[in-house]
C-alpha atoms as a printed R data frame, in Angstrom:
    type eleno elety resid chain resno       x       y        z
1   ATOM     1    CA   MET     A     1 -94.357  -7.974 -136.885
2   ATOM     2    CA   SER     A     2 -92.936  -5.229 -134.723
3   ATOM     3    CA   THR     A     3 -90.963  -2.082 -135.678
4   ATOM     4    CA   ALA     A     4 -87.823  -3.354 -133.405
5   ATOM     5    CA   ALA     A     5 -87.655  -6.190 -135.270
6   ATOM     6    CA   ALA     A     6 -88.497  -4.551 -139.052
7   ATOM     7    CA   GLY     A     7 -85.091  -3.008 -138.247
8   ATOM     8    CA   THR     A     8 -86.775   0.191 -136.947
9   ATOM     9    CA   PRO     A     9 -83.841   1.584 -134.780
10  ATOM    10    CA   GLU     A    10 -85.467   2.565 -131.369
11  ATOM    11    CA   ALA     A    11 -85.235   6.356 -130.286
12  ATOM    12    CA   PRO     A    12 -82.343   6.666 -127.458
13  ATOM    13    CA   SER     A    13 -83.477   6.028 -124.484
14  ATOM    14    CA   ARG     A    14 -82.949   9.426 -122.442
15  ATOM    15    CA   PRO     A    15 -81.014  10.467 -118.837
16  ATOM    16    CA   ARG     A    16 -82.160  10.047 -115.772
17  ATOM    17    CA   ARG     A    17 -82.665  13.249 -114.017
18  ATOM    18    CA   GLY     A    18 -81.588  12.927 -110.735
19  ATOM    19    CA   LEU     A    19 -78.130  11.784 -113.189
20  ATOM    20    CA   THR     A    20 -78.135  14.429 -114.872
21  ATOM    21    CA   ALA     A    21 -78.277  17.062 -111.546
22  ATOM    22    CA   THR     A    22 -76.069  14.952 -109.634
23  ATOM    23    CA   MET     A    23 -73.390  15.624 -112.367
24  ATOM    24    CA   ALA     A    24 -73.788  18.559 -112.547
25  ATOM    25    CA   ASN     A    25 -73.789  19.612 -109.108
26  ATOM    26    CA   THR     A    26 -70.376  17.468 -109.333
27  ATOM    27    CA   SER     A    27 -69.219  19.832 -112.000
28  ATOM    28    CA   THR     A    28 -70.010  23.077 -109.726
29  ATOM    29    CA   ALA     A    29 -69.006  21.730 -106.529
30  ATOM    30    CA   THR     A    30 -65.519  21.097 -108.631
31  ATOM    31    CA   THR     A    31 -64.931  24.476 -110.237
32  ATOM    32    CA   GLN     A    32 -65.568  25.478 -106.499
33  ATOM    33    CA   THR     A    33 -63.569  23.583 -104.135
34  ATOM    34    CA   THR     A    34 -60.766  24.776 -107.903
35  ATOM    35    CA   GLU     A    35 -61.098  28.564 -107.294
36  ATOM    36    CA   THR     A    36 -61.440  28.304 -103.360
37  ATOM    37    CA   ASN     A    37 -58.038  26.964 -103.598
38  ATOM    38    CA   VAL     A    38 -56.935  29.872 -106.277
39  ATOM    39    CA   VAL     A    39 -58.207  31.763 -103.867
40  ATOM    40    CA   THR     A    40 -56.576  30.597 -100.647
41  ATOM    41    CA   ASP     A    41 -53.264  30.324 -102.078
42  ATOM    42    CA   THR     A    42 -53.580  33.908 -103.351
43  ATOM    43    CA   ILE     A    43 -54.188  34.784  -99.865
44  ATOM    44    CA   VAL     A    44 -51.306  32.752  -98.567
45  ATOM    45    CA   ALA     A    45 -49.063  34.592 -100.739
46  ATOM    46    CA   GLN     A    46 -50.582  38.024  -99.199
47  ATOM    47    CA   LEU     A    47 -49.554  36.904  -96.272
48  ATOM    48    CA   ARG     A    48 -46.169  35.882  -97.050
49  ATOM    49    CA   ALA     A    49 -45.521  39.246  -97.894
50  ATOM    50    CA   LEU     A    50 -47.645  41.067  -95.127
51  ATOM    51    CA   GLU     A    51 -45.686  39.300  -92.706
52  ATOM    52    CA   GLN     A    52 -42.048  40.321  -94.166
53  ATOM    53    CA   LEU     A    53 -43.299  43.631  -94.316
54  ATOM    54    CA   THR     A    54 -44.052  43.697  -90.929
55  ATOM    55    CA   GLN     A    55 -40.762  42.570  -89.883
56  ATOM    56    CA   THR     A    56 -39.055  45.290  -91.638
57  ATOM    57    CA   GLU     A    57 -42.020  47.286  -89.982
58  ATOM    58    CA   ALA     A    58 -40.624  46.819  -85.850
59  ATOM    59    CA   GLN     A    59 -37.311  46.363  -86.795
60  ATOM    60    CA   ILE     A    60 -37.597  50.364  -88.630
61  ATOM    61    CA   ALA     A    61 -40.241  51.253  -84.998
62  ATOM    62    CA   ARG     A    62 -37.099  50.276  -83.256
63  ATOM    63    CA   LEU     A    63 -34.406  51.924  -85.023
64  ATOM    64    CA   ARG     A    64 -36.513  55.096  -85.155
65  ATOM    65    CA   ILE     A    65 -37.002  55.072  -81.066
66  ATOM    66    CA   ALA     A    66 -33.565  56.776  -81.363
67  ATOM    67    CA   GLN     A    67 -34.776  59.823  -83.148
68  ATOM    68    CA   ALA     A    68 -38.028  59.761  -80.602
69  ATOM    69    CA   ARG     A    69 -37.968  63.801  -79.297
70  ATOM    70    CA   THR     A    70 -39.766  62.935  -75.950
71  ATOM    71    CA   ASP     A    71 -40.138  60.447  -73.631
72  ATOM    72    CA   ALA     A    72 -44.030  60.042  -74.900
73  ATOM    73    CA   VAL     A    73 -42.812  59.844  -78.478
74  ATOM    74    CA   ARG     A    74 -39.987  57.268  -77.326
75  ATOM    75    CA   ARG     A    75 -42.609  55.114  -75.755
76  ATOM    76    CA   GLU     A    76 -45.085  55.022  -78.459
77  ATOM    77    CA   LEU     A    77 -43.158  53.669  -80.872
78  ATOM    78    CA   GLN     A    78 -41.671  51.168  -78.556
79  ATOM    79    CA   GLN     A    79 -45.036  50.039  -77.792
80  ATOM    80    CA   ASN     A    80 -45.465  50.031  -82.330
81  ATOM    81    CA   GLY     A    81 -42.240  47.832  -82.347
82  ATOM    82    CA   ASP     A    82 -43.889  45.787  -79.871
83  ATOM    83    CA   ASN     A    83 -47.303  45.719  -81.565
84  ATOM    84    CA   ALA     A    84 -46.455  44.663  -85.151
85  ATOM    85    CA   VAL     A    85 -44.307  41.820  -83.456
86  ATOM    86    CA   ARG     A    86 -47.158  40.708  -81.911
87  ATOM    87    CA   ARG     A    87 -48.886  40.783  -86.330
88  ATOM    88    CA   ALA     A    88 -46.045  39.168  -87.564
89  ATOM    89    CA   ARG     A    89 -46.734  36.413  -85.469
90  ATOM    90    CA   ARG     A    90 -50.881  36.231  -86.370
91  ATOM    91    CA   ILE     A    91 -49.851  35.947  -89.580
92  ATOM    92    CA   ALA     A    92 -47.722  33.326  -88.636
93  ATOM    93    CA   ASP     A    93 -50.075  31.698  -86.973
94  ATOM    94    CA   GLN     A    94 -52.614  32.349  -89.433
95  ATOM    95    CA   LEU     A    95 -50.596  31.030  -93.092
96  ATOM    96    CA   ARG     A    96 -50.137  28.009  -90.358
97  ATOM    97    CA   ALA     A    97 -53.739  27.723  -90.536
98  ATOM    98    CA   LEU     A    98 -53.557  27.792  -93.933
99  ATOM    99    CA   ASP     A    99 -51.216  24.419  -93.790
100 ATOM   100    CA   ALA     A   100 -49.352  27.075  -95.272
101 ATOM   101    CA   VAL     A   101 -45.085  25.793  -95.599
102 ATOM   102    CA   PRO     A   102 -42.956  27.340  -92.285
103 ATOM   103    CA   ASP     A   103 -41.392  29.942  -93.850
104 ATOM   104    CA   VAL     A   104 -37.560  30.682  -92.014
105 ATOM   105    CA   VAL     A   105 -36.352  33.164  -94.495
106 ATOM   106    CA   THR     A   106 -39.536  36.320  -93.936
107 ATOM   107    CA   PRO     A   107 -38.108  37.173  -90.404
108 ATOM   108    CA   ALA     A   108 -34.637  37.350  -90.909
109 ATOM   109    CA   LEU     A   109 -35.401  39.590  -94.536
110 ATOM   110    CA   GLY     A   110 -37.722  41.981  -93.239
111 ATOM   111    CA   ARG     A   111 -34.109  42.779  -90.855
112 ATOM   112    CA   VAL     A   112 -32.373  43.139  -93.724
113 ATOM   113    CA   LEU     A   113 -34.613  45.288  -95.649
114 ATOM   114    CA   ALA     A   114 -34.907  47.264  -92.002
115 ATOM   115    CA   LEU     A   115 -30.901  47.561  -91.610
116 ATOM   116    CA   VAL     A   116 -30.342  48.428  -95.646
117 ATOM   117    CA   LYS     A   117 -33.190  51.134  -95.206
118 ATOM   118    CA   SER     A   118 -31.755  52.492  -92.294
119 ATOM   119    CA   MET     A   119 -28.254  52.574  -94.111
120 ATOM   120    CA   VAL     A   120 -29.443  54.572  -96.155
121 ATOM   121    CA   GLU     A   121 -31.584  56.696  -95.214
122 ATOM   122    CA   GLN     A   122 -28.974  58.332  -93.485
123 ATOM   123    CA   ALA     A   123 -27.847  60.138  -96.887
124 ATOM   124    CA   GLN     A   124 -31.143  61.743  -97.328
125 ATOM   125    CA   PRO     A   125 -33.510  64.547  -95.387
126 ATOM   126    CA   ILE     A   126 -35.657  63.395  -92.360
127 ATOM   127    CA   ASP     A   127 -38.763  64.001  -94.482
128 ATOM   128    CA   GLU     A   128 -37.013  61.720  -97.458
129 ATOM   129    CA   ALA     A   129 -37.007  59.161  -94.796
130 ATOM   130    CA   LEU     A   130 -39.999  59.766  -93.171
131 ATOM   131    CA   LEU     A   131 -41.751  59.035  -96.598
132 ATOM   132    CA   GLY     A   132 -40.050  55.818  -97.571
133 ATOM   133    CA   ASP     A   133 -41.577  55.204  -93.902
134 ATOM   134    CA   LEU     A   134 -44.919  56.392  -94.732
135 ATOM   135    CA   SER     A   135 -44.591  54.262  -98.259
136 ATOM   136    CA   LEU     A   136 -44.316  51.342  -96.354
137 ATOM   137    CA   GLU     A   137 -46.829  51.026  -93.973
138 ATOM   138    CA   HIS     A   138 -49.273  52.473  -97.196
139 ATOM   139    CA   GLN     A   139 -47.995  49.000  -98.732
140 ATOM   140    CA   LEU     A   140 -48.964  47.269  -95.402
141 ATOM   141    CA   LEU     A   141 -52.534  49.149  -94.993
142 ATOM   142    CA   ASP     A   142 -53.552  47.983  -98.997
143 ATOM   143    CA   ARG     A   143 -52.445  44.841  -98.825
144 ATOM   144    CA   ALA     A   144 -54.793  43.741  -95.767
145 ATOM   145    CA   ARG     A   145 -57.432  45.001  -97.668
146 ATOM   146    CA   TYR     A   146 -56.643  42.771 -100.475
147 ATOM   147    CA   VAL     A   147 -56.665  40.375  -98.263
148 ATOM   148    CA   ARG     A   148 -59.805  41.433  -96.490
149 ATOM   149    CA   VAL     A   149 -62.277  40.813  -99.680
150 ATOM   150    CA   LEU     A   150 -60.316  37.347 -100.809
151 ATOM   151    CA   ALA     A   151 -60.932  36.544  -97.494
152 ATOM   152    CA   ASP     A   152 -64.597  36.769  -97.722
153 ATOM   153    CA   ARG     A   153 -64.965  35.195 -101.030
154 ATOM   154    CA   ALA     A   154 -63.140  32.220  -99.686
155 ATOM   155    CA   GLU     A   155 -65.551  32.285  -97.200
156 ATOM   156    CA   LEU     A   156 -62.244  32.045  -93.551
157 ATOM   157    CA   PRO     A   157 -63.323  34.468  -91.228
158 ATOM   158    CA   ALA     A   158 -60.647  33.750  -89.044
159 ATOM   159    CA   VAL     A   159 -58.779  35.782  -91.883
160 ATOM   160    CA   GLU     A   160 -61.295  38.625  -92.327
161 ATOM   161    CA   ARG     A   161 -60.838  39.014  -88.434
162 ATOM   162    CA   LEU     A   162 -56.805  39.410  -88.828
163 ATOM   163    CA   ALA     A   163 -57.171  41.575  -92.198
164 ATOM   164    CA   ASP     A   164 -59.642  44.403  -89.883
165 ATOM   165    CA   ASP     A   165 -57.011  44.483  -87.375
166 ATOM   166    CA   LEU     A   166 -54.362  44.908  -89.843
167 ATOM   167    CA   VAL     A   167 -56.833  47.226  -91.605
168 ATOM   168    CA   THR     A   168 -56.853  49.877  -88.557
169 ATOM   169    CA   ALA     A   169 -53.500  49.471  -87.191
170 ATOM   170    CA   HIS     A   170 -51.804  50.801  -90.138
171 ATOM   171    CA   SER     A   171 -54.570  52.985  -90.785
172 ATOM   172    CA   ALA     A   172 -53.424  55.269  -87.366
173 ATOM   173    CA   THR     A   173 -49.667  53.961  -88.562
174 ATOM   174    CA   VAL     A   174 -50.729  56.111  -92.135
175 ATOM   175    CA   ASP     A   175 -52.573  58.976  -89.780
176 ATOM   176    CA   TRP     A   176 -49.458  59.237  -87.263
177 ATOM   177    CA   LEU     A   177 -46.512  59.583  -90.079
178 ATOM   178    CA   THR     A   178 -48.623  62.203  -92.397
179 ATOM   179    CA   THR     A   179 -49.485  63.973  -88.955
180 ATOM   180    CA   VAL     A   180 -45.437  63.990  -88.636
181 ATOM   181    CA   LEU     A   181 -44.553  64.742  -91.737
182 ATOM   182    CA   ALA     A   182 -46.650  67.423  -91.348
183 ATOM   183    CA   GLU     A   183 -45.081  68.997  -88.436
184 ATOM   184    CA   GLU     A   184 -41.834  68.710  -90.393
185 ATOM   185    CA   ALA     A   185 -43.413  71.033  -93.346
186 ATOM   186    CA   LEU     A   186 -44.699  73.564  -90.270
187 ATOM   187    CA   GLY     A   187 -41.441  73.935  -89.948
188 ATOM   188    CA   GLY     A   188 -41.771  73.111  -85.544
189 ATOM   189    CA   PRO     A   189 -40.122  70.511  -83.994
190 ATOM   190    CA   ALA     A   190 -41.644  67.179  -85.285
191 ATOM   191    CA   ALA     A   191 -42.039  63.776  -82.972
192 ATOM   192    CA   LEU     A   192 -39.075  62.609  -84.578
193 ATOM   193    CA   THR     A   193 -35.441  64.479  -84.933
194 ATOM   194    CA   PRO     A   194 -33.161  63.568  -87.342
195 ATOM   195    CA   THR     A   195 -29.491  61.922  -86.891
196 ATOM   196    CA   PRO     A   196 -26.888  64.248  -87.525
197 ATOM   197    CA   LEU     A   197 -25.922  63.029  -91.266
198 ATOM   198    CA   GLN     A   198 -29.728  63.283  -92.389
199 ATOM   199    CA   ARG     A   199 -29.152  66.631  -90.887
200 ATOM   200    CA   VAL     A   200 -26.281  67.396  -93.228
201 ATOM   201    CA   ALA     A   201 -28.146  65.256  -95.896
202 ATOM   202    CA   GLY     A   202 -31.151  68.193  -95.260
203 ATOM   203    CA   GLY     A   203 -28.508  71.065  -95.074
204 ATOM   204    CA   VAL     A   204 -27.050  69.749  -98.158
205 ATOM   205    CA   VAL     A   205 -30.553  69.160 -100.639
206 ATOM   206    CA   HIS     A   206 -31.620  72.646  -98.823
207 ATOM   207    CA   ALA     A   207 -29.112  74.907  -99.659
208 ATOM   208    CA   VAL     A   208 -29.238  74.162 -103.523
209 ATOM   209    CA   SER     A   209 -33.186  75.375 -103.538
210 ATOM   210    CA   LEU     A   210 -32.620  77.919 -100.825
211 ATOM   211    CA   PRO     A   211 -31.720  80.924 -100.577
212 ATOM   212    CA   THR     A   212 -29.476  79.522  -98.063
213 ATOM   213    CA   ARG     A   213 -25.864  80.819  -99.199
214 ATOM   214    CA   PHE     A   214 -26.798  84.459  -99.458
215 ATOM   215    CA   ALA     A   215 -28.211  84.843  -96.730
216 ATOM   216    CA   VAL     A   216 -24.962  84.001  -94.957
217 ATOM   217    CA   ALA     A   217 -23.687  86.746  -97.069
218 ATOM   218    CA   ARG     A   218 -25.577  88.956  -96.308
219 ATOM   219    CA   VAL     A   219 -25.518  88.271  -92.750
220 ATOM   220    CA   ASN     A   220 -20.940  88.801  -93.526
221 ATOM   221    CA   ARG     A   221 -22.411  91.978  -95.291
222 ATOM   222    CA   ALA     A   222 -23.694  93.320  -92.364
223 ATOM   223    CA   VAL     A   223 -21.100  91.966  -89.938
224 ATOM   224    CA   HIS     A   224 -18.736  94.294  -91.889
225 ATOM   225    CA   ILE     A   225 -20.547  97.612  -92.102
226 ATOM   226    CA   ALA     A   226 -20.779  97.041  -88.499
227 ATOM   227    CA   TYR     A   227 -17.476  96.367  -87.311
228 ATOM   228    CA   ARG     A   228 -15.947  99.148  -89.662
229 ATOM   229    CA   SER     A   229 -19.055 102.050  -87.676
230 ATOM   230    CA   GLY     A   230 -17.327 102.536  -84.689
231 ATOM   231    CA   GLU     A   231 -15.762 101.213  -81.333
232 ATOM   232    CA   GLN     A   232 -18.980 100.040  -79.814
233 ATOM   233    CA   ALA     A   233 -19.717  98.297  -82.484
234 ATOM   234    CA   ARG     A   234 -16.152  96.204  -82.242
235 ATOM   235    CA   ASP     A   235 -17.184  95.576  -78.972
236 ATOM   236    CA   ALA     A   236 -20.335  94.048  -80.255
237 ATOM   237    CA   LEU     A   237 -19.861  92.199  -82.618
238 ATOM   238    CA   GLY     A   238 -15.558  90.793  -82.189
239 ATOM   239    CA   ASP     A   239 -16.562  88.288  -80.699
240 ATOM   240    CA   VAL     A   240 -19.523  87.212  -83.671
241 ATOM   241    CA   ALA     A   241 -16.588  87.634  -86.720
242 ATOM   242    CA   GLY     A   242 -15.214  84.833  -85.541
243 ATOM   243    CA   LYS     A   243 -17.836  81.949  -85.500
244 ATOM   244    CA   VAL     A   244 -18.806  79.819  -87.698
245 ATOM   245    CA   VAL     A   245 -22.546  80.421  -87.600
246 ATOM   246    CA   GLN     A   246 -24.420  78.087  -89.389
247 ATOM   247    CA   LEU     A   247 -27.478  78.390  -91.315
248 ATOM   248    CA   GLY     A   248 -30.159  75.745  -92.336
249 ATOM   249    CA   SER     A   249 -33.678  74.817  -93.177
250 ATOM   250    CA   GLY     A   250 -33.836  72.726  -89.472
251 ATOM   251    CA   THR     A   251 -31.131  73.686  -87.023
252 ATOM   252    CA   ARG     A   252 -28.558  76.666  -86.900
253 ATOM   253    CA   GLU     A   253 -25.629  75.601  -84.486
254 ATOM   254    CA   VAL     A   254 -23.820  78.242  -83.673
255 ATOM   255    CA   ALA     A   255 -20.322  77.664  -81.947
256 ATOM   256    CA   ALA     A   256 -19.431  79.908  -79.348
257 ATOM   257    CA   ALA     A   257 -18.739  81.229  -75.863
258 ATOM   258    CA   GLY     A   258 -20.967  83.299  -74.899
259 ATOM   259    CA   ARG     A   259 -23.802  82.289  -77.435
260 ATOM   260    CA   ASP     A   260 -26.783  83.958  -76.343
261 ATOM   261    CA   ALA     A   261 -25.128  87.554  -75.530
262 ATOM   262    CA   ALA     A   262 -23.532  87.380  -78.968
263 ATOM   263    CA   LEU     A   263 -26.134  86.588  -81.241
264 ATOM   264    CA   GLN     A   264 -28.404  89.056  -79.339
265 ATOM   265    CA   ARG     A   265 -25.694  91.700  -79.795
266 ATOM   266    CA   ALA     A   266 -25.846  90.343  -83.206
267 ATOM   267    CA   GLU     A   267 -29.384  90.610  -83.801
268 ATOM   268    CA   ARG     A   268 -29.722  94.255  -82.060
269 ATOM   269    CA   VAL     A   269 -26.547  96.059  -84.134
270 ATOM   270    CA   ALA     A   270 -28.073  94.185  -87.590
271 ATOM   271    CA   ALA     A   271 -31.358  96.086  -86.626
272 ATOM   272    CA   ARG     A   272 -29.351  99.647  -86.056
273 ATOM   273    CA   GLU     A   273 -27.469  99.895  -89.340
274 ATOM   274    CA   GLY     A   274 -31.221  98.946  -91.233
275 ATOM   275    CA   ALA     A   275 -31.019  94.996  -91.729
276 ATOM   276    CA   GLY     A   276 -33.275  93.744  -91.143
277 ATOM   277    CA   GLY     A   277 -33.783  91.355  -93.121
278 ATOM   278    CA   VAL     A   278 -30.852  89.853  -91.730
279 ATOM   279    CA   ALA     A   279 -31.340  91.370  -88.162
280 ATOM   280    CA   GLY     A   280 -34.871  88.574  -88.338
281 ATOM   281    CA   VAL     A   281 -32.639  85.576  -89.458
282 ATOM   282    CA   VAL     A   282 -30.549  85.680  -86.688
283 ATOM   283    CA   HIS     A   283 -33.445  86.176  -84.727
284 ATOM   284    CA   GLU     A   284 -35.167  83.322  -85.320
285 ATOM   285    CA   THR     A   285 -31.846  81.351  -84.718
286 ATOM   286    CA   ARG     A   286 -32.617  82.860  -81.500
287 ATOM   287    CA   ALA     A   287 -35.620  81.486  -81.124
288 ATOM   288    CA   ASP     A   288 -34.339  78.071  -82.232
289 ATOM   289    CA   LEU     A   289 -32.024  77.847  -80.385
290 ATOM   290    CA   GLY     A   290 -33.777  78.730  -77.578
291 ATOM   291    CA   SER     A   291 -32.145  81.534  -76.535
292 ATOM   292    CA   LEU     A   292 -35.224  84.271  -76.191
293 ATOM   293    CA   LYS     A   293 -35.457  85.967  -73.481
294 ATOM   294    CA   ALA     A   294 -38.498  85.899  -71.529
295 ATOM   295    CA   SER     A   295 -40.218  89.120  -72.337
296 ATOM   296    CA   GLU     A   296 -39.780  87.963  -76.372
297 ATOM   297    CA   LEU     A   297 -41.444  84.734  -75.541
298 ATOM   298    CA   PRO     A   298 -45.372  84.593  -76.902
299 ATOM   299    CA   ILE     A   299 -46.252  83.518  -72.935
300 ATOM   300    CA   GLN     A   300 -45.708  86.091  -71.113
301 ATOM   301    CA   HIS     A   301 -44.559  85.538  -67.394
302 ATOM   302    CA   TYR     A   302 -43.926  81.651  -69.014
303 ATOM   303    CA   GLU     A   303 -40.737  81.696  -66.479
304 ATOM   304    CA   GLU     A   304 -43.320  81.953  -64.045
305 ATOM   305    CA   MET     A   305 -45.607  79.160  -64.417
306 ATOM   306    CA   THR     A   306 -46.306  75.696  -62.897
307 ATOM   307    CA   ALA     A   307 -45.965  73.006  -65.493
308 ATOM   308    CA   GLN     A   308 -49.251  72.621  -65.517
309 ATOM   309    CA   ARG     A   309 -49.689  76.727  -65.989
310 ATOM   310    CA   ALA     A   310 -47.552  75.893  -68.269
311 ATOM   311    CA   ILE     A   311 -49.263  73.885  -70.372
312 ATOM   312    CA   ALA     A   312 -52.756  75.424  -69.770
313 ATOM   313    CA   ALA     A   313 -50.978  78.100  -71.797
314 ATOM   314    CA   LEU     A   314 -49.520  76.681  -74.187
315 ATOM   315    CA   ARG     A   315 -52.810  75.065  -75.277
316 ATOM   316    CA   GLU     A   316 -54.041  77.807  -76.056
317 ATOM   317    CA   LEU     A   317 -51.218  78.494  -78.519
318 ATOM   318    CA   THR     A   318 -52.568  78.300  -81.867
319 ATOM   319    CA   SER     A   319 -49.231  79.269  -84.209
320 ATOM   320    CA   PRO     A   320 -47.035  76.587  -85.150
321 ATOM   321    CA   ALA     A   321 -44.448  79.428  -84.960
322 ATOM   322    CA   ASP     A   322 -45.098  80.189  -81.069
323 ATOM   323    CA   LEU     A   323 -44.891  76.676  -80.414
324 ATOM   324    CA   THR     A   324 -41.713  75.779  -82.383
325 ATOM   325    CA   VAL     A   325 -40.092  78.963  -79.429
326 ATOM   326    CA   MET     A   326 -41.877  77.783  -76.749
327 ATOM   327    CA   ILE     A   327 -40.577  74.182  -77.007
328 ATOM   328    CA   ALA     A   328 -36.983  74.899  -77.824
329 ATOM   329    CA   PHE     A   329 -37.043  77.625  -74.495
330 ATOM   330    CA   GLU     A   330 -38.320  75.141  -72.303
331 ATOM   331    CA   GLU     A   331 -36.205  72.639  -73.762
332 ATOM   332    CA   SER     A   332 -33.694  74.979  -73.490
333 ATOM   333    CA   HIS     A   333 -34.774  75.767  -69.454
334 ATOM   334    CA   LYS     A   334 -36.880  74.189  -67.626
335 ATOM   335    CA   ASN     A   335 -37.111  70.950  -69.409
336 ATOM   336    CA   ARG     A   336 -40.644  69.451  -67.936
337 ATOM   337    CA   SER     A   337 -40.654  66.749  -69.997
338 ATOM   338    CA   GLY     A   338 -44.366  66.508  -69.279
339 ATOM   339    CA   VAL     A   339 -44.664  70.225  -70.210
340 ATOM   340    CA   ILE     A   340 -43.247  69.301  -73.892
341 ATOM   341    CA   SER     A   341 -44.545  66.414  -74.535
342 ATOM   342    CA   ALA     A   342 -48.110  68.470  -73.779
343 ATOM   343    CA   ALA     A   343 -46.560  71.920  -76.835
344 ATOM   344    CA   GLN     A   344 -45.677  68.890  -78.809
345 ATOM   345    CA   THR     A   345 -49.136  67.095  -78.266
346 ATOM   346    CA   ARG     A   346 -50.966  70.841  -78.727
347 ATOM   347    CA   TYR     A   347 -48.098  70.837  -81.991
348 ATOM   348    CA   ALA     A   348 -49.537  67.916  -83.547
349 ATOM   349    CA   SER     A   349 -53.191  69.231  -83.220
350 ATOM   350    CA   ILE     A   350 -52.504  71.704  -85.161
351 ATOM   351    CA   ALA     A   351 -50.031  70.030  -88.449
352 ATOM   352    CA   GLN     A   352 -53.361  66.891  -88.234
353 ATOM   353    CA   ASN     A   353 -55.631  69.528  -89.106
354 ATOM   354    CA   ALA     A   354 -53.227  71.543  -91.883
355 ATOM   355    CA   ALA     A   355 -52.783  67.871  -93.398
356 ATOM   356    CA   GLY     A   356 -56.823  67.195  -93.267
357 ATOM   357    CA   VAL     A   357 -55.995  64.418  -90.879
358 ATOM   358    CA   GLU     A   358 -58.882  63.543  -88.796
């Protein structure tokens, strides 16, 4: 009698090796597909965020054009805005390539966010507005780097190329904004000028932290002393005593007829009366207003120089204060755009070194 006939259970049959391998491969493939889909969904979400932020970036670049100090900066901002629009289109094209649902809200939302930002920053000093721009660029840069890694994981070379281009573009913009902030920190003419409301905001902020009122009081006291010192002093300062002198960290505006001559006399009298600190403040005001005499400039015989010689001389300057004086003087006299741009470029180079931007 066979074992089977005796009722002894037979050993279970083993699955064939080919079937087991097929099932394992199918399971692995399913897992990989699921993982890829999850990564792709994350890429789509990040690209949507990048599209919205890029739309905002483009609008802000347009708004900044009105604040450009020179034609060169104005052209650069115009180009930046155009490039941002092109980047937004590339992101939208890539979203379509990933079969993402078209987004009609993001472009409009980007414009709204830019408008809100521009309105809010009018109540901020220019440095705070620039820090906000820098924060936006850092977010764009970090998200682009994140997408680059995700695209590599999902094996999406087109997205990788897009992310690489975004990283390059935003890295350059971060460096540019860092340089502009460094120019502002050095106290010189930055590539972007504050709006009138930002000037007021900046004056209010710095009035709290700096002894501006004390400086104004010293000016008033020096004028009073000089006024009492004799008829000559009264002739020198009579026009100054009744005029408004506003001293701030970024601008000093003197509303007066014969402003330059009056300020020069005020500086001379203050120095004669021993008020060296006040004389220094008035001299700085004259420098900021571009009202120094040619003999007081850090570049000798500057007024006689051609544009080419002036540019060469400006490139030799190493002091931010000297460049500030020269830019203000050039703007208030010959106002040669090429010379101003060269001086601004030299100033930016010094600011980059100070900020550690390579």
